PDB file of C-alpha atoms in Angstrom:
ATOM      1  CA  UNK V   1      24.771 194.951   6.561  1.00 64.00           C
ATOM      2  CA  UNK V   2      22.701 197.823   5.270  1.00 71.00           C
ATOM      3  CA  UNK V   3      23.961 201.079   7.460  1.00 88.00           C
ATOM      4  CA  UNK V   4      22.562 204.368   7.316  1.00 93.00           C
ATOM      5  CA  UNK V   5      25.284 206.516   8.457  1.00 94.00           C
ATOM      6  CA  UNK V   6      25.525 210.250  10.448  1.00 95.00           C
ATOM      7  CA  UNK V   7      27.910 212.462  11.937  1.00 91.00           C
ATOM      8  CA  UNK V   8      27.386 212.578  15.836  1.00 89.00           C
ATOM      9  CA  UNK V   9      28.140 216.255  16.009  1.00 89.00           C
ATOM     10  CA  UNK V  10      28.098 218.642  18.011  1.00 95.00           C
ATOM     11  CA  UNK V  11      26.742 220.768  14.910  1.00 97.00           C
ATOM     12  CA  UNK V  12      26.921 223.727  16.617  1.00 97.00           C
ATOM     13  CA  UNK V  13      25.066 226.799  14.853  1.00 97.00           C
ATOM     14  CA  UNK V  14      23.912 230.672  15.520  1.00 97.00           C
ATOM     15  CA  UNK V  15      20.268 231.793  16.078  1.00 98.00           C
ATOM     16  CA  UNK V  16      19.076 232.569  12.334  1.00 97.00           C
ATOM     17  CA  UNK V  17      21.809 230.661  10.510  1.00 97.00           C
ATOM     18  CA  UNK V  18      21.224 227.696   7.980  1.00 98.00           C
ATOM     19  CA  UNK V  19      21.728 224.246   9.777  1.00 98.00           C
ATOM     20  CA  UNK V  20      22.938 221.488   7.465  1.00 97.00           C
ATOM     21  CA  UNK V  21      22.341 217.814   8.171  1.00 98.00           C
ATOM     22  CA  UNK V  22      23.498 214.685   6.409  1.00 97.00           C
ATOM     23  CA  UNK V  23      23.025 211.388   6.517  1.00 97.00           C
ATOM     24  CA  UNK V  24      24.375 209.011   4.042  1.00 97.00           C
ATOM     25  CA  UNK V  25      23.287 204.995   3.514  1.00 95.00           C
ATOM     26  CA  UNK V  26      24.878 201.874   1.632  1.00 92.00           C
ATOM     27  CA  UNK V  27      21.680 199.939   0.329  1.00 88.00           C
ATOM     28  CA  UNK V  28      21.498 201.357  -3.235  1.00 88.00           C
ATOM     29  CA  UNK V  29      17.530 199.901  -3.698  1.00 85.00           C
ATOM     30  CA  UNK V  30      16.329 202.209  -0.626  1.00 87.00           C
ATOM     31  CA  UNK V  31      12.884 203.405  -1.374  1.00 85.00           C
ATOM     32  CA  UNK V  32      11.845 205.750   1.587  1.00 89.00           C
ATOM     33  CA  UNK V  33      13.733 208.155   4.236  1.00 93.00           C
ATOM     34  CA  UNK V  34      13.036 209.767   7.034  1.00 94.00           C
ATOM     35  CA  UNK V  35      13.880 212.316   9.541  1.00 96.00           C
ATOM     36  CA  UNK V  36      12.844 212.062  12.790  1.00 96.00           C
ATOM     37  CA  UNK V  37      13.637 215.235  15.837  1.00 97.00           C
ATOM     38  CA  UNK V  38      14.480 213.932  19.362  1.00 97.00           C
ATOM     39  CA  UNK V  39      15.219 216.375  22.469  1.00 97.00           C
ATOM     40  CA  UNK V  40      17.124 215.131  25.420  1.00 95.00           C
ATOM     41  CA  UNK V  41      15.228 213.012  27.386  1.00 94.00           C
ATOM     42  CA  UNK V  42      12.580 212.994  25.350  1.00 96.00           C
ATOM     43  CA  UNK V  43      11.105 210.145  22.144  1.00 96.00           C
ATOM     44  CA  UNK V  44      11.358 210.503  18.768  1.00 96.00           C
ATOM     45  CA  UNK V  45       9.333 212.309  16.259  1.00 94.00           C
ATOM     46  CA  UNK V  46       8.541 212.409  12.714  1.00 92.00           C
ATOM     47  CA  UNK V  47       9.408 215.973  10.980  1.00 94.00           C
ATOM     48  CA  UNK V  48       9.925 215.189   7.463  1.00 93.00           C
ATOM     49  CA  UNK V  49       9.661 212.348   4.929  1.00 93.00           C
ATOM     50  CA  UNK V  50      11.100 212.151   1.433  1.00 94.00           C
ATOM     51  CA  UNK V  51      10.729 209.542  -1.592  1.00 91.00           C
ATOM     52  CA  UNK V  52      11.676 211.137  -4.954  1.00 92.00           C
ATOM     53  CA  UNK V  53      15.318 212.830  -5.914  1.00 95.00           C
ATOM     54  CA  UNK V  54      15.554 216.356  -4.864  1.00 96.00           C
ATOM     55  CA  UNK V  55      13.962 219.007  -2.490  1.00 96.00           C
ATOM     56  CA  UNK V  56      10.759 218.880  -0.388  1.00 96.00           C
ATOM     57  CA  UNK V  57       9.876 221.648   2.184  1.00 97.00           C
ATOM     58  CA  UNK V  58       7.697 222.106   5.047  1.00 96.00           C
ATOM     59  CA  UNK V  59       7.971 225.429   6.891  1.00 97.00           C
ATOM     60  CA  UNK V  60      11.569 225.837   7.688  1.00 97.00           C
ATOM     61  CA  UNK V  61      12.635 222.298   7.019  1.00 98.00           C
ATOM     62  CA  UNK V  62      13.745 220.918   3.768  1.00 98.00           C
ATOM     63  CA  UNK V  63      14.680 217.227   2.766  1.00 97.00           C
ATOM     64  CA  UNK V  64      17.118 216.828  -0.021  1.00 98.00           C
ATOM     65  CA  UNK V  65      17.634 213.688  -1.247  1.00 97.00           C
ATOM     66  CA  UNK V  66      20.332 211.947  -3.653  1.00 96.00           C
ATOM     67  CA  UNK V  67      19.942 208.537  -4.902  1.00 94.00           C
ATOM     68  CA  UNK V  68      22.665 208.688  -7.131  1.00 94.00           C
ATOM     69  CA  UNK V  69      25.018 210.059  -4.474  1.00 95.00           C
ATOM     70  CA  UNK V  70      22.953 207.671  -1.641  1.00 95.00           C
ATOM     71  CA  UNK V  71      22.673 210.877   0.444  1.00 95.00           C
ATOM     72  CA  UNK V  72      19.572 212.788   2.513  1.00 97.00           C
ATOM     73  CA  UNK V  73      20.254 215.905   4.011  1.00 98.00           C
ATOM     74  CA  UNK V  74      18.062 218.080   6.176  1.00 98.00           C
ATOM     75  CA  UNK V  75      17.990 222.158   6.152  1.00 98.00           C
ATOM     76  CA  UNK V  76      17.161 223.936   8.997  1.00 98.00           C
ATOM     77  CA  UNK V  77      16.491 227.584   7.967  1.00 98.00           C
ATOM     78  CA  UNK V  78      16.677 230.515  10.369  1.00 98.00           C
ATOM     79  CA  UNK V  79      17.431 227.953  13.621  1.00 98.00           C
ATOM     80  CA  UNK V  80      15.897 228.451  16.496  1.00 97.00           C
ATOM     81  CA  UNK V  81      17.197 227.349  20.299  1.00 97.00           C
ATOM     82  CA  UNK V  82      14.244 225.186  20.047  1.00 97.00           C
ATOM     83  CA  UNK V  83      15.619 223.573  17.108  1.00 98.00           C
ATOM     84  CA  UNK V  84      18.354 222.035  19.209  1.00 98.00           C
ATOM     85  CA  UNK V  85      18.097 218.077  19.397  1.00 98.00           C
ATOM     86  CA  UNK V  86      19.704 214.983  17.838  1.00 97.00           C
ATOM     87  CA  UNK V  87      18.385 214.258  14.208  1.00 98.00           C
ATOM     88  CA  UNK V  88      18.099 210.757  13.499  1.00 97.00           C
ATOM     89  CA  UNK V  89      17.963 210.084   9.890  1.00 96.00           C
ATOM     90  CA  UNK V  90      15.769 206.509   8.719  1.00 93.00           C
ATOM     91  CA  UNK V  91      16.090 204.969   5.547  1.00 91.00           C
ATOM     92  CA  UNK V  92      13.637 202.218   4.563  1.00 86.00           C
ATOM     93  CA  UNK V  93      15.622 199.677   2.309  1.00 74.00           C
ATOM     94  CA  UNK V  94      14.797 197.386  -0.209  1.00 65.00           C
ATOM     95  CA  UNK V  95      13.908 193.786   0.339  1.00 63.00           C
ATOM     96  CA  UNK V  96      12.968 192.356   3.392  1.00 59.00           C
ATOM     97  CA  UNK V  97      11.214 193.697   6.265  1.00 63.00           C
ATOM     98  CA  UNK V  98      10.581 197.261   5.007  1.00 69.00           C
ATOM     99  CA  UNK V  99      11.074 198.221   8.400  1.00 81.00           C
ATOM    100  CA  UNK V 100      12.932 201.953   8.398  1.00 85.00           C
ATOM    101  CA  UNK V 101      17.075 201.782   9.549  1.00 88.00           C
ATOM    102  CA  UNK V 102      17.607 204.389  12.095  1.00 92.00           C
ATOM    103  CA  UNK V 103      21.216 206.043  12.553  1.00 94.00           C
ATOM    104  CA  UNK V 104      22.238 207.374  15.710  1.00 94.00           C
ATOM    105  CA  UNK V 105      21.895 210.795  15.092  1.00 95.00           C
ATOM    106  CA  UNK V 106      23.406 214.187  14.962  1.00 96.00           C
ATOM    107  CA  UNK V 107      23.425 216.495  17.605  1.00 97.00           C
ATOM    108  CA  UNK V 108      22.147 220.209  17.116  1.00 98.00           C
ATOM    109  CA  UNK V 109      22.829 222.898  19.014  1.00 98.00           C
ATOM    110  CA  UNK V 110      21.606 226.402  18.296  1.00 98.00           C
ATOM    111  CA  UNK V 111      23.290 229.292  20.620  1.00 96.00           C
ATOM    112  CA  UNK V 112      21.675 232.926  20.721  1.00 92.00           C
TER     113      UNK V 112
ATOM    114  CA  UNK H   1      -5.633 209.640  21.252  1.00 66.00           C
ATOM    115  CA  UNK H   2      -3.346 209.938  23.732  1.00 80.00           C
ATOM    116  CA  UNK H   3      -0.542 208.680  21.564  1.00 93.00           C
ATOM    117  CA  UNK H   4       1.485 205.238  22.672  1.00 97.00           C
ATOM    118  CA  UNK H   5       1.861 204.753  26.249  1.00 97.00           C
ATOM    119  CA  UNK H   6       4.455 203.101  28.203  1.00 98.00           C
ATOM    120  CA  UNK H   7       5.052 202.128  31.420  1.00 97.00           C
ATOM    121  CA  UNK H   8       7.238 202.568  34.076  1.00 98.00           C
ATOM    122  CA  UNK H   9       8.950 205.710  32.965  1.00 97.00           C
ATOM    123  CA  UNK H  10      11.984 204.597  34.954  1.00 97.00           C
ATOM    124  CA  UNK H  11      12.754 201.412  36.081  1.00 97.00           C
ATOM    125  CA  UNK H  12      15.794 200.669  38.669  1.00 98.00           C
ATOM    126  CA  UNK H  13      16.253 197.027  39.303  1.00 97.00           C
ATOM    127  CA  UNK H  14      19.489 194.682  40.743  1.00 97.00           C
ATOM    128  CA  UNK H  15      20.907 192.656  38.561  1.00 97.00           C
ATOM    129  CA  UNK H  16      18.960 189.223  37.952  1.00 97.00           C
ATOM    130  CA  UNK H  17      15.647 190.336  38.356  1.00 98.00           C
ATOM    131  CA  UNK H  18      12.738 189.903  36.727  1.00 97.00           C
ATOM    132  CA  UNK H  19      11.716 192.913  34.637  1.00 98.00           C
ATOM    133  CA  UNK H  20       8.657 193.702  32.782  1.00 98.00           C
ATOM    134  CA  UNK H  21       7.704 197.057  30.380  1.00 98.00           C
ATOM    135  CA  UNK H  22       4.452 197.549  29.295  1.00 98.00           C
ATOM    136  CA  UNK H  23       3.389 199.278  25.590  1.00 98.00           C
ATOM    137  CA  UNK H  24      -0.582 200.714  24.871  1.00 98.00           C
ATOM    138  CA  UNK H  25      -0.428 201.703  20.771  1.00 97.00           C
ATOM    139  CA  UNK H  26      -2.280 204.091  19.398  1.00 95.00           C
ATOM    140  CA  UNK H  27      -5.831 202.289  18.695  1.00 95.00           C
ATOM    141  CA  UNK H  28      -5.812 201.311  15.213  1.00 92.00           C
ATOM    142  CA  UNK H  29      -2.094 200.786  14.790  1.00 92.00           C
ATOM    143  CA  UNK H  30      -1.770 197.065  13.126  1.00 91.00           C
ATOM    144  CA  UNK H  31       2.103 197.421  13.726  1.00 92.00           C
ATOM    145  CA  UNK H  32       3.906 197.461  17.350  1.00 95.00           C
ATOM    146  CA  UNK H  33       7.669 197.774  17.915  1.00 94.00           C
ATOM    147  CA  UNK H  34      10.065 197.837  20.715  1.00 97.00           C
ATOM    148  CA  UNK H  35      13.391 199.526  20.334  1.00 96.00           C
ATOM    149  CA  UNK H  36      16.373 199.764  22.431  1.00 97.00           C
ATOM    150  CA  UNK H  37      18.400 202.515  22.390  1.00 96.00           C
ATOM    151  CA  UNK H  38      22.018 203.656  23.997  1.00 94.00           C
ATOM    152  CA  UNK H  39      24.343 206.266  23.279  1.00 89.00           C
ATOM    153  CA  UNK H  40      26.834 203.561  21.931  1.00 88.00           C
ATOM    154  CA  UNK H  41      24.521 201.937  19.626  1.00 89.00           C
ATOM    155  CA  UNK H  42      21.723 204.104  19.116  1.00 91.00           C
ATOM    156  CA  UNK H  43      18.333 203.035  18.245  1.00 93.00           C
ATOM    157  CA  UNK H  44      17.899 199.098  17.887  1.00 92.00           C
ATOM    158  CA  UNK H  45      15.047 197.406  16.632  1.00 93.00           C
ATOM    159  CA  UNK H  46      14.366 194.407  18.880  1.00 96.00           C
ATOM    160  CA  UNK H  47      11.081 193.065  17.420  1.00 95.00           C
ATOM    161  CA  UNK H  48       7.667 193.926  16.254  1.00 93.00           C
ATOM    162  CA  UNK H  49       4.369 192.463  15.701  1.00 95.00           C
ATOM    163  CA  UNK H  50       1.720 193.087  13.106  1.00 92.00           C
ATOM    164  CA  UNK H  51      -2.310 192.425  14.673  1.00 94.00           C
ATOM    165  CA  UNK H  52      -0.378 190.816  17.727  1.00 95.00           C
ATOM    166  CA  UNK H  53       1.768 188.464  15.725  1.00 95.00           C
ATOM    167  CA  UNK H  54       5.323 188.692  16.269  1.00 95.00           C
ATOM    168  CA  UNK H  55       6.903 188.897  12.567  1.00 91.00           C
ATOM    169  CA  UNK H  56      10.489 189.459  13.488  1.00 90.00           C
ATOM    170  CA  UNK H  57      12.107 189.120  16.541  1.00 92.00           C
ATOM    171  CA  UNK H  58      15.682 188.723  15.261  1.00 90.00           C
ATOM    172  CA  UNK H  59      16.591 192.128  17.154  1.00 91.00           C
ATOM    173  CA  UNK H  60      16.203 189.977  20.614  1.00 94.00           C
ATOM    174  CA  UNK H  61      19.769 190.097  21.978  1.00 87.00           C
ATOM    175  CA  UNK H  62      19.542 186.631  23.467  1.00 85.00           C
ATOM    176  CA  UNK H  63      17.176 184.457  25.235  1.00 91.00           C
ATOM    177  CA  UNK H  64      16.552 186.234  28.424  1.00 96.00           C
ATOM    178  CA  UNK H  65      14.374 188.347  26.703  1.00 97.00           C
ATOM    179  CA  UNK H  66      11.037 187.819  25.292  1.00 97.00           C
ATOM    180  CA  UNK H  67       7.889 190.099  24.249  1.00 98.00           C
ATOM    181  CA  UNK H  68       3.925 189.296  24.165  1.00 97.00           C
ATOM    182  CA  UNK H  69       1.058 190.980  22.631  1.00 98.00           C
ATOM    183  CA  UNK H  70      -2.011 188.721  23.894  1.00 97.00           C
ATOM    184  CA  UNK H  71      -4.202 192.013  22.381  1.00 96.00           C
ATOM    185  CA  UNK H  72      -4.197 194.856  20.239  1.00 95.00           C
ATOM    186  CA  UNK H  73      -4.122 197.556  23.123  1.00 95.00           C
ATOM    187  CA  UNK H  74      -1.260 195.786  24.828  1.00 97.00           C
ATOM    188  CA  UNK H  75       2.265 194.599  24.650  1.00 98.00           C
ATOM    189  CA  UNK H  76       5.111 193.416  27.167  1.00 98.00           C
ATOM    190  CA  UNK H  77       8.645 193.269  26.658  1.00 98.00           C
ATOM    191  CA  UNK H  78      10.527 190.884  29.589  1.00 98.00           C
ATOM    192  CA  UNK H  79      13.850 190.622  30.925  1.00 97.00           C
ATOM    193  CA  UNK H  80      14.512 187.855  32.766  1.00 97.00           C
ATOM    194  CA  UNK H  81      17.232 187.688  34.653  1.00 96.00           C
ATOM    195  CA  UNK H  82      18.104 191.239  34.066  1.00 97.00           C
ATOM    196  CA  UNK H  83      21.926 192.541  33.721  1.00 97.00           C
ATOM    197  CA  UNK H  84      23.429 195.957  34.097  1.00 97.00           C
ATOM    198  CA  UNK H  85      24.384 196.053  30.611  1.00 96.00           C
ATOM    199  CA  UNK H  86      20.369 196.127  29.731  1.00 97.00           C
ATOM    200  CA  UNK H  87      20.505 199.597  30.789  1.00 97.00           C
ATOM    201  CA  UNK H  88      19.154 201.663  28.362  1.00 98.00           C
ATOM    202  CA  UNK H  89      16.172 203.487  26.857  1.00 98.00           C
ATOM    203  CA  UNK H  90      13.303 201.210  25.726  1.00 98.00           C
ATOM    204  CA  UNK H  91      10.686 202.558  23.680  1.00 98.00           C
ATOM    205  CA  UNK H  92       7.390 200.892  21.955  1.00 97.00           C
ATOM    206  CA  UNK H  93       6.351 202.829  19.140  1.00 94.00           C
ATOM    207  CA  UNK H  94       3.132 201.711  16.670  1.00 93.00           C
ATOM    208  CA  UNK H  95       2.149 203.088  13.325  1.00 90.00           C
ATOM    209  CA  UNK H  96      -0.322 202.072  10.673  1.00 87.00           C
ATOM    210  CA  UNK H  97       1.738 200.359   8.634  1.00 77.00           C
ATOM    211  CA  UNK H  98       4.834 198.858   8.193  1.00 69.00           C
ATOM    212  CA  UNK H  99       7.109 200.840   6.550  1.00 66.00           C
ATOM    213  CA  UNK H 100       6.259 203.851   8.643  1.00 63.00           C
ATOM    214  CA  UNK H 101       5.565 206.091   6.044  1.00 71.00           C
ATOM    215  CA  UNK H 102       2.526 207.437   8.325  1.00 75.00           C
ATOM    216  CA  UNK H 103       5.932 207.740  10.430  1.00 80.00           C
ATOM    217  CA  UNK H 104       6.478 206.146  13.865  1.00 88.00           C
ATOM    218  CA  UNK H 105       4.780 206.958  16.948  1.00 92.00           C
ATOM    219  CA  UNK H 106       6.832 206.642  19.505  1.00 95.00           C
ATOM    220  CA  UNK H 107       6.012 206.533  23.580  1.00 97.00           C
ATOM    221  CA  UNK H 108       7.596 208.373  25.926  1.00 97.00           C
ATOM    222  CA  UNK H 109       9.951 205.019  26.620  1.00 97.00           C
ATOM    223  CA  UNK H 110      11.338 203.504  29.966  1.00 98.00           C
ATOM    224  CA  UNK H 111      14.685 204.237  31.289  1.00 98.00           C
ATOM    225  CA  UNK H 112      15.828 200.975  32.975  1.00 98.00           C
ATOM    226  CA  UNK H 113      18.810 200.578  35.437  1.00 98.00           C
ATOM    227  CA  UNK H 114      20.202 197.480  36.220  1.00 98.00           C
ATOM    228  CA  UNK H 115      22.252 197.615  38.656  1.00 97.00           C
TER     229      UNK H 115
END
């Protein structure tokens, strides 16, 4: 069973802070990840993609990945109220289907 | 484009009914999913089809459900006879290609009550 695993949260964090994200997965061969936003109510969207070890930023957002250490983390910097919304983290993994395994996402809260 | 559309948005039905959601990708989109998702398992993959071909539907929790793309600008998923543990979101979401790494597009999804 290939799992791509997240804590639920609440991560609750102040207006301007740094919010940290993690997701960690168990296939070893995974190729692609992905983090997609989703507010209450609402679907999901895409807001980052990574492939390669280490850091890639867009805007206040940056992916950090870990093959070694099978972990992808997402930075939120200076968090906004908008910014709160569950954070599903997707991890495309080797053989099969290539079709992206979804966690079930951690919860963000930002408070003024 | 006006992205993926679904419909209903919400869909209240009594148990052992016939159910039917509807899924319009995003024109050009070889690749069409339907997910289920709940706050106790999350977001499930229930099957997809690439150019209206149903490639894996291994996600189908049992036989009482089945899904149909007779075209590529439309796809049904079917419950039949619902039960109230189908309650959930259901979303269709279409991309380019198969691994997503275009990313999903998901629509807006259906909230279904079975009650």
């Amino acid at each position: 069973q290939k799992e791509v695993e997240q804590n639920s949260g609440p991560l609750s964090v102040p207006e301007g802070a740094i919010a940290s994200l993690n997701c960690t997965y168990s296939d070893r061969g995974s190729q692609s990840f992905f983090w997609y936003r989703q507010y209450s109510g609402k679907s999901p969207e895409l807001i980052m993609s990574i492939y390669s070890n280490g850091d890639k930023e867009d805007g206040r957002f940056t992916a950090q990945l870990n093959k070694a250490s099978q972990y992808v983390s997402l930075l939120i910097r200076d968090s906004q109220p908008s910014d709160s919304a569950t954070y599903l983290c997707a991890v495309l993994t080797s053989g099969g289907s290539y079709i992206p395994t979804f966690g079930r996402g951690t919860s963000l809260i930002v408070h003024p | 484009d006006a992205g993926v559309i679904q419909s209903p948005r919400h869909e209240v039905t009594e148990m052992g009914q016939e159910v039917t959601l509807r899924c319009k990708p995003i024109s050009g989109h070889d690749y069409l999913f339907w997910y289920r998702q709940t706050m106790m398992r999350g977001l499930e993959l229930l099957i997809y089809f690439n150019n209206n071909v149903p490639i894996d539907d291994s996600g189908m929790p049992e036989d009482r459900f089945s899904a149909k793309m007779p075209n590529a600008s439309f796809s049904t998923l079917k419950i039949q006879p619902s039960e109230p543990r189908d309650s959930a979101v259901y979303f269709c979401a279409s991309t380019q290609d198969q691994g997503g790494l275009y990313g999903y597009t998901f629509g807006s999804g259906t909230r279904l009550t079975v009650v």
